[in-house]
GROMACS .gro file of C-alpha atoms in nm:
model
  273
    1MET     CA    1   1.716  -1.011   1.407
    2SER     CA    2   1.597  -1.347   1.277
    3THR     CA    3   1.340  -1.382   1.000
    4ASN     CA    4   1.089  -1.512   1.254
    5ASP     CA    5   1.146  -1.208   1.475
    6ILE     CA    6   1.105  -0.974   1.178
    7ALA     CA    7   0.780  -1.146   1.078
    8GLN     CA    8   0.645  -1.118   1.433
    9THR     CA    9   0.732  -0.748   1.445
   10ILE     CA   10   0.547  -0.695   1.117
   11ARG     CA   11   0.236  -0.871   1.250
   12GLU     CA   12   0.241  -0.659   1.564
   13LYS     CA   13   0.281  -0.338   1.365
   14ALA     CA   14   0.001  -0.440   1.127
   15LEU     CA   15  -0.235  -0.506   1.418
   16TRP     CA   16  -0.158  -0.165   1.567
   17MET     CA   17  -0.211  -0.004   1.226
   18ARG     CA   18  -0.553  -0.167   1.186
   19ARG     CA   19  -0.671  -0.059   1.530
   20ARG     CA   20  -0.540   0.294   1.487
   21ALA     CA   21  -0.669   0.337   1.131
   22PHE     CA   22  -1.019   0.220   1.226
   23THR     CA   23  -1.036   0.467   1.512
   24MET     CA   24  -0.915   0.743   1.279
   25VAL     CA   25  -1.201   0.672   1.039
   26PHE     CA   26  -1.448   0.651   1.326
   27ASP     CA   27  -1.339   0.986   1.469
   28ALA     CA   28  -1.319   1.164   1.133
   29ARG     CA   29  -1.645   1.010   1.001
   30LEU     CA   30  -1.457   0.973   0.674
   31GLY     CA   31  -1.222   0.723   0.518
   32HIS     CA   32  -1.176   0.399   0.325
   33PRO     CA   33  -1.130   0.128   0.590
   34GLY     CA   34  -1.196  -0.170   0.362
   35GLY     CA   35  -0.904  -0.090   0.134
   36ASP     CA   36  -0.690   0.018   0.429
   37PHE     CA   37  -0.728  -0.325   0.584
   38SER     CA   38  -0.654  -0.518   0.264
   39ALA     CA   39  -0.330  -0.322   0.220
   40ILE     CA   40  -0.195  -0.294   0.575
   41ASP     CA   41  -0.004  -0.623   0.586
   42ILE     CA   42   0.171  -0.529   0.261
   43ILE     CA   43   0.267  -0.183   0.387
   44ALA     CA   44   0.383  -0.315   0.724
   45THR     CA   45   0.601  -0.573   0.550
   46LEU     CA   46   0.761  -0.308   0.330
   47TYR     CA   47   0.840  -0.070   0.616
   48PHE     CA   48   0.942  -0.320   0.881
   49GLY     CA   49   1.098  -0.599   0.680
   50VAL     CA   50   1.208  -0.485   0.337
   51MET     CA   51   1.273  -0.120   0.257
   52ARG     CA   52   1.582   0.088   0.325
   53TYR     CA   53   1.493   0.431   0.466
   54ASP     CA   54   1.568   0.673   0.749
   55PRO     CA   55   1.271   0.870   0.889
   56LYS     CA   56   1.516   1.130   1.020
   57LYS     CA   57   1.645   1.178   0.663
   58PRO     CA   58   1.334   1.137   0.446
   59GLU     CA   59   1.513   1.269   0.136
   60MET     CA   60   1.815   1.039   0.175
   61ALA     CA   61   1.936   0.974  -0.179
   62GLU     CA   62   1.991   0.601  -0.132
   63ARG     CA   63   1.648   0.536   0.023
   64ASP     CA   64   1.409   0.289  -0.135
   65ARG     CA   65   1.103   0.462  -0.276
   66PHE     CA   66   0.743   0.366  -0.198
   67ILE     CA   67   0.451   0.507  -0.397
   68MET     CA   68   0.099   0.458  -0.259
   69SER     CA   69  -0.092   0.465  -0.586
   70LYS     CA   70  -0.422   0.372  -0.421
   71GLY     CA   71  -0.404   0.708  -0.250
   72HIS     CA   72  -0.751   0.693  -0.095
   73ALA     CA   73  -0.626   0.427   0.151
   74THR     CA   74  -0.458   0.687   0.369
   75GLY     CA   75  -0.544   0.513   0.695
   76ALA     CA   76  -0.301   0.238   0.595
   77LEU     CA   77  -0.034   0.475   0.466
   78TYR     CA   78  -0.043   0.725   0.753
   79THR     CA   79  -0.035   0.463   1.026
   80GLY     CA   80   0.255   0.295   0.847
   81LEU     CA   81   0.452   0.618   0.820
   82CYS     CA   82   0.378   0.699   1.184
   83ALA     CA   83   0.484   0.354   1.305
   84ALA     CA   84   0.803   0.389   1.099
   85GLY     CA   85   0.887   0.711   1.282
   86TYR     CA   86   0.819   0.979   1.023
   87PHE     CA   87   0.592   1.183   1.251
   88PRO     CA   88   0.448   1.165   1.606
   89GLU     CA   89   0.139   0.960   1.683
   90ASP     CA   90  -0.068   1.258   1.795
   91TRP     CA   91  -0.075   1.377   1.434
   92LEU     CA   92  -0.305   1.081   1.361
   93ASN     CA   93  -0.569   1.245   1.581
   94THR     CA   94  -0.602   1.523   1.321
   95TYR     CA   95  -0.690   1.286   1.035
   96MET     CA   96  -0.898   1.474   0.775
   97GLN     CA   97  -0.956   1.768   1.008
   98PRO     CA   98  -0.935   2.128   0.875
   99GLN     CA   99  -0.570   2.236   0.827
  100SER     CA  100  -0.447   1.884   0.902
  101LYS     CA  101  -0.133   1.753   0.734
  102LEU     CA  102  -0.317   1.421   0.704
  103ASN     CA  103  -0.547   1.486   0.410
  104GLY     CA  104  -0.786   1.238   0.258
  105HIS     CA  105  -0.520   1.193  -0.011
  106PRO     CA  106  -0.145   1.201   0.069
  107ASN     CA  107   0.045   1.521  -0.005
  108ARG     CA  108   0.426   1.523  -0.010
  109ASN     CA  109   0.428   1.895   0.069
  110TYR     CA  110   0.276   1.821   0.411
  111LEU     CA  111   0.411   1.486   0.523
  112PRO     CA  112   0.765   1.344   0.531
  113GLY     CA  113   0.789   1.002   0.372
  114VAL     CA  114   0.528   1.071   0.103
  115GLU     CA  115   0.713   1.046  -0.228
  116THR     CA  116   0.439   1.192  -0.448
  117ASN     CA  117   0.081   1.314  -0.424
  118THR     CA  118  -0.170   1.046  -0.517
  119GLY     CA  119  -0.545   1.002  -0.509
  120PRO     CA  120  -0.659   1.032  -0.871
  121LEU     CA  121  -0.633   0.670  -0.978
  122GLY     CA  122  -0.376   0.563  -1.234
  123HIS     CA  123  -0.109   0.817  -1.135
  124GLY     CA  124   0.115   0.623  -0.898
  125VAL     CA  125   0.243   0.355  -1.136
  126PRO     CA  126   0.356   0.608  -1.401
  127VAL     CA  127   0.532   0.812  -1.132
  128ALA     CA  128   0.704   0.499  -0.999
  129LEU     CA  129   0.807   0.421  -1.356
  130GLY     CA  130   0.977   0.759  -1.385
  131ILE     CA  131   1.155   0.714  -1.052
  132ALA     CA  132   1.278   0.370  -1.159
  133ILE     CA  133   1.399   0.503  -1.495
  134ALA     CA  134   1.590   0.778  -1.314
  135GLY     CA  135   1.758   0.515  -1.099
  136GLN     CA  136   1.846   0.309  -1.403
  137LEU     CA  137   1.998   0.608  -1.585
  138THR     CA  138   2.212   0.704  -1.285
  139ASN     CA  139   2.304   0.347  -1.184
  140ALA     CA  140   2.144   0.411  -0.844
  141ASP     CA  141   2.106   0.127  -0.597
  142TYR     CA  142   1.756   0.207  -0.467
  143ARG     CA  143   1.447  -0.002  -0.535
  144THR     CA  144   1.110   0.145  -0.625
  145PHE     CA  145   0.791  -0.010  -0.486
  146VAL     CA  146   0.439   0.092  -0.586
  147LEU     CA  147   0.112  -0.038  -0.440
  148THR     CA  148  -0.196  -0.021  -0.660
  149GLY     CA  149  -0.553  -0.134  -0.613
  150ASP     CA  150  -0.690  -0.391  -0.854
  151GLY     CA  151  -0.985  -0.168  -0.948
  152GLU     CA  152  -0.731   0.102  -1.026
  153LEU     CA  153  -0.586  -0.118  -1.300
  154GLN     CA  154  -0.889  -0.029  -1.511
  155GLU     CA  155  -0.704   0.300  -1.578
  156GLY     CA  156  -0.514   0.284  -1.905
  157SER     CA  157  -0.219   0.489  -1.777
  158ASN     CA  158  -0.111   0.187  -1.572
  159TRP     CA  159  -0.079  -0.029  -1.881
  160GLU     CA  160   0.117   0.235  -2.072
  161ALA     CA  161   0.356   0.242  -1.776
  162ALA     CA  162   0.365  -0.137  -1.760
  163MET     CA  163   0.456  -0.160  -2.129
  164THR     CA  164   0.738   0.092  -2.087
  165ALA     CA  165   0.871  -0.075  -1.771
  166GLY     CA  166   0.888  -0.411  -1.945
  167ASN     CA  167   1.056  -0.261  -2.249
  168ARG     CA  168   1.321  -0.088  -2.035
  169LYS     CA  169   1.379  -0.401  -1.824
  170LEU     CA  170   1.346  -0.214  -1.495
  171GLY     CA  171   1.461  -0.488  -1.261
  172LYS     CA  172   1.451  -0.262  -0.953
  173LEU     CA  173   1.083  -0.176  -0.997
  174THR     CA  174   0.826  -0.377  -0.800
  175LEU     CA  175   0.452  -0.331  -0.844
  176ILE     CA  176   0.225  -0.483  -0.579
  177VAL     CA  177  -0.140  -0.528  -0.672
  178ASP     CA  178  -0.382  -0.527  -0.379
  179ARG     CA  179  -0.605  -0.793  -0.535
  180ASN     CA  180  -0.911  -0.779  -0.307
  181ARG     CA  181  -1.147  -0.809  -0.607
  182LEU     CA  182  -1.378  -0.534  -0.481
  183GLN     CA  183  -1.408  -0.167  -0.569
  184GLN     CA  184  -1.662   0.100  -0.490
  185GLY     CA  185  -2.002  -0.063  -0.527
  186MET     CA  186  -1.921  -0.406  -0.668
  187GLY     CA  187  -1.658  -0.658  -0.772
  188THR     CA  188  -1.381  -0.579  -1.015
  189GLU     CA  189  -1.477  -0.867  -1.241
  190GLU     CA  190  -1.833  -0.737  -1.261
  191THR     CA  191  -1.707  -0.394  -1.360
  192ASN     CA  192  -1.429  -0.463  -1.608
  193GLY     CA  193  -1.268  -0.805  -1.573
  194LEU     CA  194  -0.895  -0.819  -1.507
  195ASP     CA  195  -0.827  -1.192  -1.515
  196PRO     CA  196  -0.598  -1.349  -1.614
  197LEU     CA  197  -0.405  -1.065  -1.451
  198ASP     CA  198  -0.079  -1.258  -1.419
  199ASP     CA  199  -0.070  -1.343  -1.788
  200LYS     CA  200  -0.135  -0.980  -1.880
  201PHE     CA  201   0.172  -0.861  -1.691
  202ARG     CA  202   0.386  -1.143  -1.829
  203ALA     CA  203   0.282  -1.037  -2.180
  204PHE     CA  204   0.408  -0.687  -2.100
  205GLY     CA  205   0.752  -0.825  -2.008
  206TRP     CA  206   0.722  -0.857  -1.629
  207ASP     CA  207   0.811  -1.132  -1.388
  208VAL     CA  208   0.501  -1.222  -1.185
  209GLU     CA  209   0.452  -1.380  -0.843
  210MET     CA  210   0.119  -1.452  -0.675
  211VAL     CA  211   0.102  -1.453  -0.295
  212ASP     CA  212  -0.143  -1.440  -0.008
  213GLY     CA  213  -0.135  -1.069   0.072
  214HIS     CA  214  -0.195  -1.137   0.443
  215ASP     CA  215   0.077  -1.401   0.480
  216VAL     CA  216   0.369  -1.203   0.619
  217ASP     CA  217   0.621  -1.481   0.555
  218ALA     CA  218   0.515  -1.508   0.190
  219LEU     CA  219   0.525  -1.131   0.147
  220LEU     CA  220   0.873  -1.112   0.301
  221THR     CA  221   1.002  -1.379   0.066
  222ALA     CA  222   0.852  -1.219  -0.244
  223LEU     CA  223   0.946  -0.859  -0.159
  224SER     CA  224   1.294  -0.926  -0.020
  225GLU     CA  225   1.426  -1.107  -0.325
  226PRO     CA  226   1.741  -0.923  -0.438
  227ALA     CA  227   1.669  -0.706  -0.739
  228GLY     CA  228   2.031  -0.666  -0.852
  229GLY     CA  229   2.028  -0.956  -1.095
  230ARG     CA  230   1.669  -0.919  -1.210
  231THR     CA  231   1.628  -0.830  -1.577
  232LYS     CA  232   1.253  -0.762  -1.566
  233PRO     CA  233   1.025  -0.555  -1.343
  234LEU     CA  234   0.838  -0.760  -1.083
  235CYS     CA  235   0.461  -0.766  -1.035
  236ILE     CA  236   0.344  -0.922  -0.709
  237ILE     CA  237  -0.027  -1.003  -0.720
  238ALA     CA  238  -0.124  -1.006  -0.353
  239ASN     CA  239  -0.456  -1.184  -0.306
  240THR     CA  240  -0.622  -0.999  -0.020
  241ILE     CA  241  -0.953  -0.959   0.163
  242LYS     CA  242  -1.119  -0.621   0.175
  243GLY     CA  243  -1.173  -0.534   0.542
  244LYS     CA  244  -0.936  -0.811   0.656
  245GLY     CA  245  -0.946  -0.871   1.031
  246VAL     CA  246  -1.297  -0.746   1.112
  247SER     CA  247  -1.574  -1.001   1.062
  248PHE     CA  248  -1.850  -0.762   0.956
  249MET     CA  249  -1.623  -0.584   0.705
  250GLU     CA  250  -1.457  -0.871   0.524
  251ASN     CA  251  -1.544  -0.900   0.153
  252ILE     CA  252  -1.821  -0.638   0.178
  253ALA     CA  253  -1.803  -0.377  -0.099
  254SER     CA  254  -1.985  -0.110   0.104
  255TRP     CA  255  -1.686  -0.091   0.339
  256HIS     CA  256  -1.483   0.059   0.057
  257HIS     CA  257  -1.567   0.391   0.219
  258GLY     CA  258  -1.788   0.283   0.508
  259VAL     CA  259  -1.781   0.462   0.842
  260PRO     CA  260  -1.846   0.260   1.160
  261ASN     CA  261  -2.099   0.352   1.422
  262ALA     CA  262  -2.006   0.333   1.791
  263GLU     CA  263  -2.113  -0.031   1.830
  264GLN     CA  264  -1.919  -0.137   1.520
  265HIS     CA  265  -1.613   0.052   1.639
  266THR     CA  266  -1.622  -0.128   1.972
  267THR     CA  267  -1.677  -0.467   1.808
  268ALA     CA  268  -1.388  -0.416   1.566
  269LEU     CA  269  -1.143  -0.324   1.842
  270GLU     CA  270  -1.252  -0.632   2.036
  271GLU     CA  271  -1.173  -0.848   1.732
  272LEU     CA  272  -0.842  -0.678   1.658
  273ILE     CA  273  -0.640  -0.826   1.943
   0.00000   0.00000   0.00000
């Protein structure tokens, strides 16, 4: 398959994920659609253009690992796992329902493809660090990817992990920052400024690339770069738009955990075509 064909497949999957995730939130009356939509293009690119995995063998030793550190954005993660073939689509209809395998936060005991439980912010990057160290110690070939929210980087555990990753020169570790600049209630820079974020990671011994987090071609280029010769961990700062793809959601902090009414649900699906 050509690069253009791969990119088109990713765009089609991402569109399906947005439509499905928004309906899941609408039906459940719960969710975090703003952060789902800023992350979906990244997740679709990983699953349909970059990572090595087999949904029929979710524990395959040589699989690439993906950690969803911003664990509240389950609409993005679950639709991605479903589209990748880890479980049937009708499971999505149970999102956040009693006894559902699709909790508000991902649980590896319930769902194949979930590498670790996340939700409490600041946990995913340290777990990804440990997985990457294990691979380094055993000379394993897998890559470890972790997606974090920018607001989540206010947690100090991330920076302890970043310092250790740089010190150990974990070239097969890639951290993607969903840089939508909004968190619950207000902007990240109003809460606890992160800029210059790129310089911070470079100071901790990381290579850094900045991309448009909704440009599939740019994401493919940044994420597909061979890690074998890399001597530093890679931080990709993906500049994104919270609520990307739906006009009344974009760059609105209240859609961090907003729930659409019937009219908004209809309008969003009309826009997502």
